[in-house]
Amino acid sequence: MSETNMNSIILKSVYEYVDVKDPKILKFDAEEWFVLIKEPDGSDWYYVSNSRGQIGYVPNSYVTFENELTPKELLKLIDSIAEKLDFKNNDNKILTDRQIKHAQIKLAQIRCEITQNLIKDEPTQTVKPVIMSSELIAIPENKIEEEIEEEINENDTDQLNRAFQLGDDVITENLVSNLIENVKLDANLNEDKAIIVTNSVIKTLAENIRLWTRDCNKILGEYYIHNETLHIKNLFSLFADVMEKYVEEKLNSENVYSSKLKCIFKRLWYCKNDTQQRNWPVYEDEDIISSYLDELNSLLLGTDQKYLENEICSHNFENVQLLIAYFQMETRRSLRLKLLDTFISFIKLFNRITPDFFLTTVLPLELASEMQNYLSDNERWMKSSTLFTLIFSSGHRPSVNIYEHLDEKYFGHQFDLIEGFDINGHAIECDIQPESIISPILSFNLHITDIRENVIFKALRKRTNASHFTENLISYLNWEEDIILTSCAYQRHDDNESVPNSVLKFLTEMFADKVVSSLFYYNDVRVIIDIIISQLDNLPVGDSRIKKYLELTTNILRNTQYAEEPHKSFELKKCLLSIQHHEFSNPDDILLSQDIIDKFHEIFNYGN
């Protein structure tokens, strides 16, 4: 990690801060360490985690950014905090599960960056000997040093040559290729990075575990004696040849993986069409089909996509169509779960299998049925919800007949689950977390442009209370999260900027509807205005999101009781004027800002 990045991550307290009344603010002594969880927003507070795994705010005047920790010390601090960062060390009445997860993800990202930079650097610190196999026994370090010194001091070239014979059973081409393959699979790296990591691992072992020094240096091709390098049979060239051969074999392995996939799909096709056995009272093929799907999912997760994509996407995605048809007719839970995992992997891994492809199939309706009928089966519901969210995340329109099933009644039931009671006030028992139910709703809403015919809003208009739903939306807006992407750990392949933030879109449309906007309490409106002011202050000039926040502002001022008691109207007007007068502002943003001031001038003159 660069020094600049470290300076912006680690904080250290200069003074103690113990006079705390707000439970969201952390107490601390001088010389305590903190990790920044959220980027500074210009306020007087930093949002951090302390070394005890507690999350909260600290005053920026009591702490300072530090860079005195080495990368390894920083790594140790991050690991220590991550181990303690859970609800045991935090008040679950103050923090939500999502906030804990957000902090854990942030720490994981920081740790990943530190680790990647450490891999690039030469090891500089001594690592204690590590026993990698039960067949190895610990040998006192001083004894190892004595033996190596004795061997080196003999100065017997013939003996050294015998010690480095290439025919030694320990060093083989399989050893190198297997090590690279394991690194690639375990660390989820591509070929090039796996080779770099493997090289670094061998160097580290050679320098820090003296018992293995000779064998490791044999692979690396160099053996160090009193700061002089003795080359034996050009072993470095041998290592390079092994690497080249390995890479060449992997590049030619597409045919191997393609053959495996063809075999799996052929077997699954046979199982799908085995109508005679499917009509038997007792199925006897479940274990067999399960093994095929396990093998398929293992290939998807453990193999570079370039070796698989052509076969999976060939002939107008006929193999994917096969699996969808099989999913539709399969009733056994275990097999449906594995098929759901397969479909999720398809969307996340392959550029050519976009969510749009699934919109034209029966899969969305099958998933809606799963989510409606299996509320007590958390695993089954969550997988179906994730896949449903991914499929609609493109924002493109599905086939028209989908509205026959995903109608006002369907979404009304989803809101009942989120709130814990129906429109008549009858309690509903549901173990599914509201956050998980919200994601598919927001994802489905992305393709809808006419709020008058929006089936989701038709369901909302019938409610007198949707506090859990609205509170979550405000929380997502504050954290600048597009929940449909974060909940699925998904990044669009094409980084399509035309797809709006699902949360911002939904809130803007809610406030465009006079009836639906009444579901927000006035305090909710105040909080949203605070967020809007913060965003307009901090977003780069000309950013496309500014227009979205201005549209949201317009709808709030028009369709709520904000005018009766304007909240921070002076600060809001200041933001609007700043947009108008900045030379690099987008012309549309300038017009919108002026329009807001003109239409709601009474609000901005309130109290003057």
Coordinates of C-alpha atoms in Angstrom, one line a residue:
M1 CA 0.0 0.0 0.0
S2 CA 1.3 3.4 -0.9
E3 CA 2.2 5.9 1.8
T4 CA -0.6 8.2 0.5
N5 CA -3.2 5.5 1.0
M6 CA -1.9 4.6 4.4
N7 CA -2.1 8.3 5.4
S8 CA -5.8 8.3 4.5
I9 CA -6.8 5.1 6.4
I10 CA -5.1 4.9 9.8
L11 CA -5.9 7.4 12.6
K12 CA -4.4 7.8 16.0
S13 CA -5.8 9.7 19.0
V14 CA -3.9 12.7 20.2
Y15 CA -6.0 13.3 23.3
E16 CA -8.4 11.2 25.3
Y17 CA -12.2 11.7 24.7
V18 CA -14.4 10.3 27.5
D19 CA -17.2 12.8 28.0
V20 CA -19.6 11.0 25.7
K21 CA -23.4 11.0 25.9
D22 CA -24.3 9.9 22.4
P23 CA -23.9 6.0 22.1
K24 CA -22.9 6.4 18.5
I25 CA -19.7 8.2 19.6
L26 CA -16.7 6.2 20.8
K27 CA -14.8 6.9 24.0
F28 CA -11.0 6.6 23.7
D29 CA -7.7 7.4 25.4
A30 CA -4.7 9.1 23.9
E31 CA -2.5 7.0 21.6
E32 CA -5.4 4.7 20.4
W33 CA -5.5 3.4 16.9
F34 CA -8.5 3.6 14.5
V35 CA -9.2 2.5 10.9
L36 CA -11.4 4.8 8.8
I37 CA -14.5 3.0 7.6
K38 CA -16.1 5.7 5.6
E39 CA -14.4 8.5 3.6
P40 CA -14.5 11.9 5.4
D41 CA -17.6 14.0 4.3
G42 CA -16.3 17.4 5.5
S43 CA -18.1 17.2 8.8
D44 CA -16.4 17.3 12.3
W45 CA -16.6 13.6 12.7
Y46 CA -14.8 10.5 11.3
Y47 CA -16.6 7.2 11.1
V48 CA -14.2 4.5 12.3
S49 CA -13.5 1.2 14.0
N50 CA -11.3 1.2 17.0
S51 CA -8.8 -1.6 17.9
R52 CA -11.5 -3.3 20.0
G53 CA -13.7 -3.8 17.0
Q54 CA -16.2 -1.1 18.0
I55 CA -17.7 1.1 15.3
G56 CA -18.7 4.7 15.8
Y57 CA -17.7 8.3 15.4
V58 CA -14.7 10.2 16.7
P59 CA -14.1 14.0 16.6
N60 CA -11.6 14.9 13.9
S61 CA -9.9 17.5 16.2
Y62 CA -8.9 14.7 18.6
V63 CA -7.3 12.4 16.1
T64 CA -4.7 12.6 13.4
F65 CA -3.8 10.5 10.3
E66 CA -0.7 8.5 10.9
N67 CA 1.7 6.5 8.7
E68 CA 4.2 5.1 11.2
L69 CA 3.0 1.5 10.8
T70 CA 4.8 -0.8 8.4
P71 CA 2.6 -2.7 6.0
K72 CA 2.9 -5.9 8.1
E73 CA 2.1 -4.0 11.3
L74 CA -0.9 -2.5 9.5
L75 CA -1.9 -6.0 8.4
K76 CA -1.8 -7.2 12.0
L77 CA -3.9 -4.3 13.1
I78 CA -6.5 -4.9 10.4
D79 CA -6.7 -8.6 11.2
S80 CA -7.0 -7.9 14.9
I81 CA -9.9 -5.5 14.3
A82 CA -11.7 -7.8 11.8
E83 CA -11.6 -10.7 14.3
K84 CA -13.4 -8.5 17.0
L85 CA -15.7 -6.6 14.7
D86 CA -19.2 -8.2 15.4
F87 CA -22.3 -7.6 17.5
K88 CA -20.6 -8.9 20.6
N89 CA -18.5 -5.7 20.7
N90 CA -21.2 -3.4 19.4
D91 CA -24.7 -2.4 20.4
N92 CA -27.2 -4.0 18.0
K93 CA -29.7 -1.4 18.9
I94 CA -27.5 1.2 17.3
L95 CA -25.8 -0.7 14.5
T96 CA -27.6 -2.8 11.9
D97 CA -26.3 -6.0 10.4
R98 CA -25.7 -4.2 7.1
Q99 CA -23.4 -1.6 8.9
I100 CA -21.4 -4.4 10.5
K101 CA -21.0 -6.1 7.1
H102 CA -20.1 -2.8 5.4
A103 CA -17.3 -2.3 7.9
Q104 CA -16.1 -6.0 7.5
I105 CA -16.1 -5.5 3.7
K106 CA -14.1 -2.3 4.0
L107 CA -11.5 -4.0 6.2
A108 CA -11.3 -6.9 3.7
Q109 CA -10.7 -4.5 0.9
I110 CA -7.9 -2.7 2.9
R111 CA -6.3 -6.1 3.7
C112 CA -6.5 -7.2 0.1
E113 CA -4.6 -4.1 -1.0
I114 CA -2.0 -4.4 1.6
T115 CA -1.5 -8.1 0.8
Q116 CA -1.2 -7.4 -3.0
N117 CA 1.5 -4.8 -2.3
L118 CA 3.4 -7.1 0.0
I119 CA 3.5 -9.8 -2.7
K120 CA 5.1 -7.3 -5.1
D121 CA 7.9 -6.4 -2.6
E122 CA 10.9 -8.5 -1.7
P123 CA 10.6 -10.1 1.8
T124 CA 12.6 -8.1 4.3
Q125 CA 11.7 -9.5 7.7
T126 CA 12.5 -13.0 9.1
V127 CA 9.6 -15.3 9.4
K128 CA 9.5 -18.0 12.0
P129 CA 9.9 -21.5 10.5
V130 CA 6.6 -23.0 9.5
I131 CA 5.9 -26.8 9.4
M132 CA 3.8 -27.4 6.2
S133 CA 3.3 -31.1 6.6
S134 CA 2.8 -33.6 9.5
E135 CA 5.7 -35.5 8.0
L136 CA 8.1 -32.7 8.9
I137 CA 9.4 -32.3 12.4
A138 CA 10.6 -29.1 14.0
I139 CA 14.4 -28.7 14.2
P140 CA 16.1 -26.1 16.4
E141 CA 17.1 -23.2 14.3
N142 CA 20.7 -23.1 15.7
K143 CA 21.2 -26.7 14.8
I144 CA 20.1 -26.0 11.2
E145 CA 22.4 -23.0 11.0
E146 CA 25.3 -25.2 12.2
E147 CA 24.7 -27.8 9.6
I148 CA 24.4 -25.3 6.7
E149 CA 27.6 -23.5 7.8
E150 CA 29.5 -26.8 8.0
E151 CA 28.3 -27.7 4.5
I152 CA 29.2 -24.3 3.0
N153 CA 32.6 -24.2 4.6
E154 CA 33.7 -27.5 3.0
N155 CA 34.1 -25.6 -0.3
D156 CA 33.7 -28.9 -2.2
T157 CA 32.3 -28.1 -5.6
D158 CA 31.6 -31.7 -6.4
Q159 CA 29.6 -32.1 -3.2
L160 CA 27.6 -28.9 -4.0
N161 CA 26.9 -30.3 -7.5
R162 CA 25.7 -33.5 -6.0
A163 CA 23.5 -31.6 -3.6
F164 CA 21.8 -29.9 -6.5
Q165 CA 21.3 -32.9 -8.9
L166 CA 18.3 -32.2 -11.2
G167 CA 17.2 -35.8 -10.8
D168 CA 16.3 -35.2 -7.2
D169 CA 12.7 -36.5 -6.5
V170 CA 11.8 -33.4 -4.6
I171 CA 12.0 -31.0 -7.5
T172 CA 9.8 -31.9 -10.5
E173 CA 7.8 -30.1 -13.1
N174 CA 4.7 -31.4 -11.4
L175 CA 5.6 -29.7 -8.1
V176 CA 5.8 -26.3 -9.8
S177 CA 2.6 -26.7 -11.9
N178 CA 0.6 -28.1 -8.9
L179 CA 1.7 -25.2 -6.7
I180 CA 0.6 -22.7 -9.4
E181 CA -2.7 -24.4 -9.9
N182 CA -3.4 -24.5 -6.1
V183 CA -2.5 -20.8 -5.7
K184 CA -4.8 -19.9 -8.6
L185 CA -7.7 -21.9 -7.2
D186 CA -7.3 -21.0 -3.6
A187 CA -6.7 -17.3 -4.1
N188 CA -9.0 -17.0 -7.1
L189 CA -6.3 -15.5 -9.3
N190 CA -5.6 -15.6 -13.0
E191 CA -2.7 -17.4 -14.5
D192 CA -0.2 -14.5 -14.6
K193 CA -0.9 -13.4 -11.0
A194 CA -0.7 -17.0 -9.8
I195 CA 2.8 -17.4 -11.3
I196 CA 3.9 -14.2 -9.6
V197 CA 2.5 -15.3 -6.2
T198 CA 4.1 -18.8 -6.6
N199 CA 7.5 -17.2 -7.4
S200 CA 7.2 -15.0 -4.3
V201 CA 6.2 -18.0 -2.1
I202 CA 9.2 -20.0 -3.2
K203 CA 11.5 -17.0 -2.6
T204 CA 10.1 -16.5 0.9
L205 CA 10.4 -20.2 1.8
A206 CA 14.0 -20.2 0.5
E207 CA 14.9 -17.2 2.7
N208 CA 13.1 -18.0 5.9
I209 CA 12.9 -21.8 6.3
R210 CA 16.5 -23.0 6.2
L211 CA 15.6 -26.6 6.0
W212 CA 14.1 -26.0 2.6
T213 CA 16.6 -23.4 1.3
R214 CA 18.4 -25.7 -1.1
D215 CA 15.3 -27.2 -2.7
C216 CA 13.6 -23.8 -3.1
N217 CA 16.7 -22.2 -4.5
K218 CA 17.0 -25.1 -6.9
I219 CA 13.6 -24.1 -8.3
L220 CA 14.6 -20.4 -8.4
G221 CA 17.9 -21.3 -10.0
E222 CA 20.3 -19.5 -7.6
Y223 CA 22.2 -20.5 -4.5
Y224 CA 23.7 -17.8 -2.3
I225 CA 27.1 -18.4 -0.6
H226 CA 28.7 -15.5 1.3
N227 CA 26.9 -13.0 -1.0
E228 CA 28.2 -14.7 -4.1
T229 CA 25.9 -16.5 -6.5
L230 CA 26.8 -20.0 -7.8
H231 CA 24.9 -20.9 -10.9
I232 CA 24.4 -24.7 -11.3
K233 CA 23.4 -26.0 -14.8
N234 CA 21.5 -22.8 -15.3
L235 CA 18.6 -23.8 -13.0
F236 CA 17.0 -20.4 -13.5
S237 CA 16.6 -21.3 -17.1
L238 CA 15.1 -24.6 -16.1
F239 CA 12.5 -22.9 -13.9
A240 CA 11.7 -20.5 -16.7
D241 CA 11.2 -23.5 -19.1
V242 CA 8.9 -25.2 -16.6
M243 CA 6.9 -22.0 -16.2
E244 CA 6.7 -21.6 -20.0
K245 CA 5.6 -25.2 -20.4
Y246 CA 3.0 -24.8 -17.7
V247 CA 1.5 -21.7 -19.3
E248 CA 1.5 -23.3 -22.7
E249 CA -0.3 -26.3 -21.4
K250 CA -2.9 -24.2 -19.7
L251 CA -3.5 -22.1 -22.9
N252 CA -4.1 -25.4 -24.7
S253 CA -6.3 -26.7 -22.0
E254 CA -9.5 -25.1 -23.4
N255 CA -10.2 -28.3 -25.3
V256 CA -9.9 -30.3 -22.1
Y257 CA -12.4 -28.1 -20.2
S258 CA -14.6 -27.8 -23.2
S259 CA -14.7 -31.6 -23.4
K260 CA -15.6 -31.8 -19.7
L261 CA -18.4 -29.4 -20.2
K262 CA -19.8 -31.2 -23.2
C263 CA -19.8 -34.4 -21.3
I264 CA -21.6 -32.9 -18.3
F265 CA -24.2 -31.2 -20.4
K266 CA -24.8 -34.4 -22.4
R267 CA -25.4 -36.3 -19.2
L268 CA -27.7 -33.6 -17.9
W269 CA -29.6 -33.6 -21.2
Y270 CA -30.1 -37.4 -20.9
C271 CA -31.4 -37.0 -17.3
K272 CA -33.8 -34.2 -18.3
N273 CA -35.3 -36.4 -21.1
D274 CA -35.5 -39.6 -19.1
T275 CA -39.3 -39.3 -18.8
Q276 CA -39.7 -42.9 -17.9
Q277 CA -37.6 -42.7 -14.7
R278 CA -39.1 -39.2 -13.9
N279 CA -42.5 -40.9 -13.6
W280 CA -41.3 -43.4 -11.1
P281 CA -42.7 -43.0 -7.6
V282 CA -39.2 -43.0 -6.2
Y283 CA -36.4 -41.2 -8.1
E284 CA -33.2 -43.0 -8.2
D285 CA -31.0 -40.5 -10.1
E286 CA -30.7 -37.7 -7.5
D287 CA -27.2 -38.6 -6.4
I288 CA -26.0 -39.0 -10.0
I289 CA -27.5 -35.6 -11.1
S290 CA -26.2 -34.0 -8.0
S291 CA -22.6 -35.2 -8.8
Y292 CA -23.0 -33.7 -12.4
L293 CA -24.1 -30.4 -11.0
D294 CA -21.3 -30.4 -8.4
E295 CA -18.7 -31.0 -11.2
L296 CA -20.2 -28.2 -13.3
N297 CA -20.2 -25.7 -10.4
S298 CA -16.7 -26.7 -9.5
L299 CA -15.5 -26.0 -13.0
L300 CA -17.3 -22.6 -13.0
L301 CA -15.7 -21.5 -9.8
G302 CA -12.2 -23.0 -10.3
T303 CA -11.5 -22.5 -14.0
D304 CA -10.6 -19.3 -15.9
Q305 CA -13.8 -18.2 -17.7
K306 CA -12.0 -18.0 -21.1
Y307 CA -11.8 -21.8 -21.1
L308 CA -15.5 -22.2 -20.5
E309 CA -17.4 -19.3 -22.0
N310 CA -17.4 -20.5 -25.6
E311 CA -18.9 -23.9 -24.8
I312 CA -21.5 -22.5 -22.4
C313 CA -22.5 -19.7 -24.8
S314 CA -22.4 -21.6 -28.0
H315 CA -25.4 -22.3 -30.3
N316 CA -27.5 -19.5 -28.9
F317 CA -26.9 -20.6 -25.3
E318 CA -28.6 -24.0 -25.9
N319 CA -26.8 -25.5 -22.9
V320 CA -28.1 -22.7 -20.6
Q321 CA -31.6 -23.2 -22.1
L322 CA -31.2 -26.9 -21.3
L323 CA -30.6 -26.1 -17.6
I324 CA -33.5 -23.7 -17.4
A325 CA -35.8 -26.2 -18.9
Y326 CA -34.5 -28.8 -16.4
F327 CA -34.9 -26.4 -13.5
Q328 CA -38.6 -25.9 -14.5
M329 CA -39.4 -29.6 -14.4
E330 CA -37.2 -30.5 -11.4
T331 CA -39.0 -30.7 -8.0
R332 CA -36.2 -31.9 -5.7
R333 CA -34.9 -29.2 -3.4
S334 CA -31.2 -30.1 -3.4
L335 CA -31.0 -30.1 -7.2
R336 CA -32.9 -26.9 -7.5
L337 CA -30.5 -25.2 -5.1
K338 CA -27.5 -26.4 -7.1
L339 CA -29.1 -25.1 -10.3
L340 CA -29.7 -21.7 -8.7
D341 CA -26.0 -21.6 -7.8
T342 CA -25.2 -22.4 -11.4
F343 CA -27.4 -19.6 -12.8
I344 CA -25.9 -17.1 -10.4
S345 CA -22.4 -18.0 -11.4
F346 CA -23.3 -17.7 -15.1
I347 CA -24.4 -14.0 -14.6
K348 CA -21.5 -13.1 -12.4
L349 CA -18.7 -14.8 -14.4
F350 CA -19.5 -14.5 -18.1
N351 CA -19.7 -11.3 -20.1
R352 CA -21.8 -12.8 -22.8
I353 CA -24.5 -14.2 -20.5
T354 CA -26.1 -10.9 -19.4
P355 CA -29.2 -10.7 -17.2
D356 CA -31.1 -9.8 -20.3
F357 CA -30.8 -13.3 -21.6
F358 CA -32.8 -14.7 -18.6
L359 CA -35.5 -12.0 -19.0
T360 CA -36.8 -13.8 -22.1
T361 CA -37.1 -17.2 -20.3
V362 CA -39.5 -18.7 -17.7
L363 CA -36.8 -18.3 -15.0
P364 CA -38.1 -15.0 -13.5
L365 CA -41.6 -16.5 -12.9
E366 CA -40.1 -19.6 -11.5
L367 CA -38.1 -17.5 -9.0
A368 CA -41.1 -15.4 -8.0
S369 CA -42.9 -18.6 -7.3
E370 CA -40.1 -19.9 -5.1
M371 CA -40.0 -16.6 -3.2
Q372 CA -43.8 -16.8 -2.6
N373 CA -44.0 -20.4 -1.7
Y374 CA -40.9 -21.2 0.4
L375 CA -40.7 -18.4 3.0
S376 CA -39.8 -20.9 5.7
D377 CA -36.8 -22.2 3.7
N378 CA -34.3 -19.4 4.2
E379 CA -31.6 -20.9 1.9
R380 CA -33.9 -21.6 -0.9
W381 CA -35.6 -18.1 -0.7
M382 CA -32.2 -16.3 -0.5
K383 CA -30.8 -18.0 -3.6
S384 CA -34.0 -17.3 -5.5
S385 CA -34.0 -13.7 -4.4
T386 CA -30.4 -13.1 -5.4
L387 CA -30.9 -14.6 -8.9
F388 CA -34.2 -12.6 -9.3
T389 CA -32.3 -9.4 -8.3
L390 CA -29.5 -10.1 -10.7
I391 CA -31.8 -10.8 -13.7
F392 CA -33.6 -7.5 -13.4
S393 CA -30.5 -5.5 -12.5
S394 CA -30.0 -4.5 -16.2
G395 CA -33.0 -2.3 -16.1
H396 CA -34.3 -3.7 -19.4
R397 CA -37.9 -4.6 -19.9
P398 CA -39.1 -8.3 -19.6
S399 CA -41.8 -9.9 -21.6
V400 CA -45.3 -8.4 -21.2
N401 CA -46.8 -11.6 -19.8
I402 CA -44.7 -11.3 -16.6
Y403 CA -47.2 -8.7 -15.2
E404 CA -49.9 -11.4 -15.2
H405 CA -48.0 -13.0 -12.3
L406 CA -45.9 -10.2 -10.8
D407 CA -48.8 -7.9 -10.2
E408 CA -50.1 -5.6 -7.5
K409 CA -51.1 -8.5 -5.2
Y410 CA -47.6 -10.1 -5.4
F411 CA -45.8 -6.9 -4.4
G412 CA -48.4 -6.1 -1.8
H413 CA -47.5 -9.4 -0.1
Q414 CA -43.8 -8.5 -0.3
F415 CA -44.5 -5.2 1.5
D416 CA -46.5 -7.2 4.1
L417 CA -43.4 -9.3 4.8
I418 CA -41.1 -6.3 5.1
E419 CA -43.4 -4.5 7.5
G420 CA -44.4 -7.6 9.5
F421 CA -48.2 -7.0 9.1
D422 CA -50.7 -6.7 6.2
I423 CA -52.8 -3.7 5.2
N424 CA -55.4 -4.7 7.7
G425 CA -52.9 -4.7 10.6
H426 CA -52.7 -8.5 11.0
A427 CA -49.2 -9.6 12.1
I428 CA -47.2 -11.8 9.7
E429 CA -44.4 -14.1 10.9
C430 CA -41.4 -14.1 8.6
D431 CA -37.7 -15.0 9.2
I432 CA -36.5 -13.3 6.0
Q433 CA -34.7 -10.0 6.7
P434 CA -36.4 -6.9 5.2
E435 CA -33.2 -6.0 3.4
S436 CA -33.3 -9.2 1.4
I437 CA -36.9 -8.6 0.3
I438 CA -36.2 -4.9 -0.7
S439 CA -33.4 -5.8 -3.2
P440 CA -35.6 -7.7 -5.7
I441 CA -38.3 -5.0 -5.5
L442 CA -35.8 -2.2 -6.3
S443 CA -34.3 -4.3 -9.1
F444 CA -37.7 -5.0 -10.7
N445 CA -38.5 -1.3 -10.5
L446 CA -35.5 -0.3 -12.7
H447 CA -37.3 -1.1 -16.0
I448 CA -40.5 0.8 -15.1
T449 CA -40.8 4.3 -16.4
D450 CA -44.5 5.1 -15.9
I451 CA -45.2 5.4 -12.2
R452 CA -49.0 5.6 -12.8
E453 CA -49.0 2.0 -14.1
N454 CA -46.3 0.8 -11.7
V455 CA -47.6 -2.3 -10.0
I456 CA -45.2 -1.7 -7.1
F457 CA -46.6 1.8 -6.4
K458 CA -50.2 0.5 -6.8
A459 CA -49.4 -1.8 -3.9
L460 CA -47.8 1.0 -1.9
R461 CA -50.8 3.3 -2.4
K462 CA -53.0 0.9 -0.4
R463 CA -50.7 1.0 2.7
T464 CA -51.0 3.5 5.5
N465 CA -47.6 2.5 6.9
A466 CA -44.3 1.4 5.3
S467 CA -41.9 2.6 7.9
H468 CA -39.4 -0.3 7.7
F469 CA -39.3 0.0 4.0
T470 CA -38.8 3.8 4.0
E471 CA -36.2 3.7 6.8
N472 CA -34.1 1.2 4.9
L473 CA -34.3 3.3 1.7
I474 CA -33.0 6.4 3.6
S475 CA -30.2 4.3 5.1
Y476 CA -29.1 3.1 1.7
L477 CA -29.3 6.6 0.3
N478 CA -27.1 7.9 3.1
W479 CA -24.5 5.2 2.5
E480 CA -24.6 5.8 -1.3
E481 CA -25.2 2.2 -1.8
D482 CA -27.0 0.6 -4.7
I483 CA -28.4 -2.2 -2.6
I484 CA -29.2 -4.5 -5.6
L485 CA -25.5 -4.7 -6.4
T486 CA -24.1 -4.9 -2.9
S487 CA -26.6 -7.5 -1.8
C488 CA -25.6 -9.7 -4.6
A489 CA -21.9 -8.9 -4.6
Y490 CA -22.2 -8.1 -8.3
Q491 CA -20.5 -5.7 -10.7
R492 CA -22.0 -5.1 -14.1
H493 CA -19.8 -6.4 -16.8
D494 CA -20.3 -3.4 -19.1
D495 CA -20.3 -0.8 -16.3
N496 CA -23.5 0.5 -17.9
E497 CA -23.9 4.1 -16.6
S498 CA -27.4 4.3 -18.2
V499 CA -28.7 2.1 -15.4
P500 CA -29.6 4.4 -12.6
N501 CA -29.0 3.9 -8.9
S502 CA -32.0 1.8 -7.9
V503 CA -32.4 3.5 -4.5
L504 CA -32.2 7.0 -5.8
K505 CA -34.6 6.2 -8.7
F506 CA -37.2 4.6 -6.3
L507 CA -37.1 7.5 -3.8
T508 CA -37.5 10.1 -6.6
E509 CA -40.5 8.2 -7.9
M510 CA -42.0 7.8 -4.5
F511 CA -41.9 11.5 -3.9
A512 CA -43.3 12.2 -7.4
D513 CA -46.5 10.4 -6.2
K514 CA -48.6 12.5 -3.7
V515 CA -50.2 9.5 -2.1
V516 CA -47.0 7.4 -1.8
S517 CA -44.9 10.3 -0.5
S518 CA -47.2 10.5 2.5
L519 CA -45.7 7.3 3.8
F520 CA -42.7 9.3 4.9
Y521 CA -42.7 11.0 8.2
Y522 CA -41.6 14.6 8.3
N523 CA -38.4 13.6 10.2
D524 CA -37.6 11.3 7.3
V525 CA -37.9 14.2 4.9
R526 CA -35.5 16.3 7.0
V527 CA -33.0 13.5 6.9
I528 CA -33.2 13.2 3.1
I529 CA -32.8 16.9 2.8
D530 CA -29.6 16.7 4.9
I531 CA -28.3 13.9 2.6
I532 CA -29.2 15.9 -0.6
I533 CA -27.3 19.0 0.7
S534 CA -24.3 16.8 1.6
Q535 CA -24.3 15.2 -1.9
L536 CA -24.7 18.5 -3.8
D537 CA -21.8 19.9 -1.7
N538 CA -19.5 17.0 -2.3
L539 CA -20.2 15.6 -5.7
P540 CA -17.8 16.7 -8.5
V541 CA -19.1 19.5 -10.7
G542 CA -20.9 18.1 -13.7
D543 CA -21.4 14.6 -12.1
S544 CA -24.5 12.9 -13.6
R545 CA -25.8 12.1 -10.1
I546 CA -26.4 15.9 -9.4
K547 CA -29.4 15.9 -11.8
K548 CA -30.9 12.9 -10.0
Y549 CA -30.6 14.7 -6.6
L550 CA -32.1 17.8 -8.0
E551 CA -35.1 15.8 -9.4
L552 CA -35.6 14.3 -5.9
T553 CA -35.4 17.7 -4.4
T554 CA -38.1 19.0 -6.7
N555 CA -40.5 16.2 -5.9
I556 CA -40.0 16.6 -2.1
L557 CA -40.7 20.3 -2.2
R558 CA -43.8 19.8 -4.4
N559 CA -45.4 16.8 -2.7
T560 CA -44.6 16.9 1.0
Q561 CA -45.3 19.3 3.9
Y562 CA -41.8 20.6 3.7
A563 CA -43.0 24.1 3.0
E564 CA -44.8 24.4 6.3
E565 CA -41.5 24.1 8.2
P566 CA -38.6 24.3 5.8
H567 CA -35.5 22.4 7.0
K568 CA -32.1 24.0 6.1
S569 CA -33.7 26.0 3.3
F570 CA -30.8 28.5 3.4
E571 CA -28.2 25.7 3.0
L572 CA -30.2 24.1 0.2
K573 CA -30.5 27.4 -1.7
K574 CA -26.8 28.0 -1.3
C575 CA -26.1 24.6 -3.0
L576 CA -28.5 25.5 -5.9
L577 CA -26.9 28.9 -6.4
S578 CA -23.4 27.3 -6.4
I579 CA -24.5 25.0 -9.2
Q580 CA -25.9 27.9 -11.2
H581 CA -22.7 30.0 -10.9
H582 CA -20.1 27.4 -11.4
E583 CA -18.5 27.7 -14.9
F584 CA -18.3 23.9 -15.3
S585 CA -21.8 23.0 -14.2
N586 CA -23.9 20.9 -16.5
P587 CA -26.4 23.1 -18.4
D588 CA -29.3 20.8 -17.4
D589 CA -28.3 21.1 -13.8
I590 CA -28.2 24.9 -14.0
L591 CA -31.7 25.0 -15.5
L592 CA -33.0 22.6 -12.8
S593 CA -31.5 24.6 -10.0
Q594 CA -32.9 27.8 -11.3
D595 CA -36.3 26.2 -11.8
I596 CA -36.4 24.9 -8.2
I597 CA -35.6 28.4 -6.8
D598 CA -38.2 30.1 -9.0
K599 CA -41.0 27.6 -8.3
F600 CA -40.4 27.4 -4.6
H601 CA -39.2 30.9 -3.8
E602 CA -41.5 31.2 -0.8
I603 CA -39.8 28.3 0.8
F604 CA -36.3 29.8 0.3
N605 CA -37.6 33.2 1.6
Y606 CA -39.1 31.6 4.7
G607 CA -38.1 33.4 7.9
N608 CA -36.2 36.2 6.0

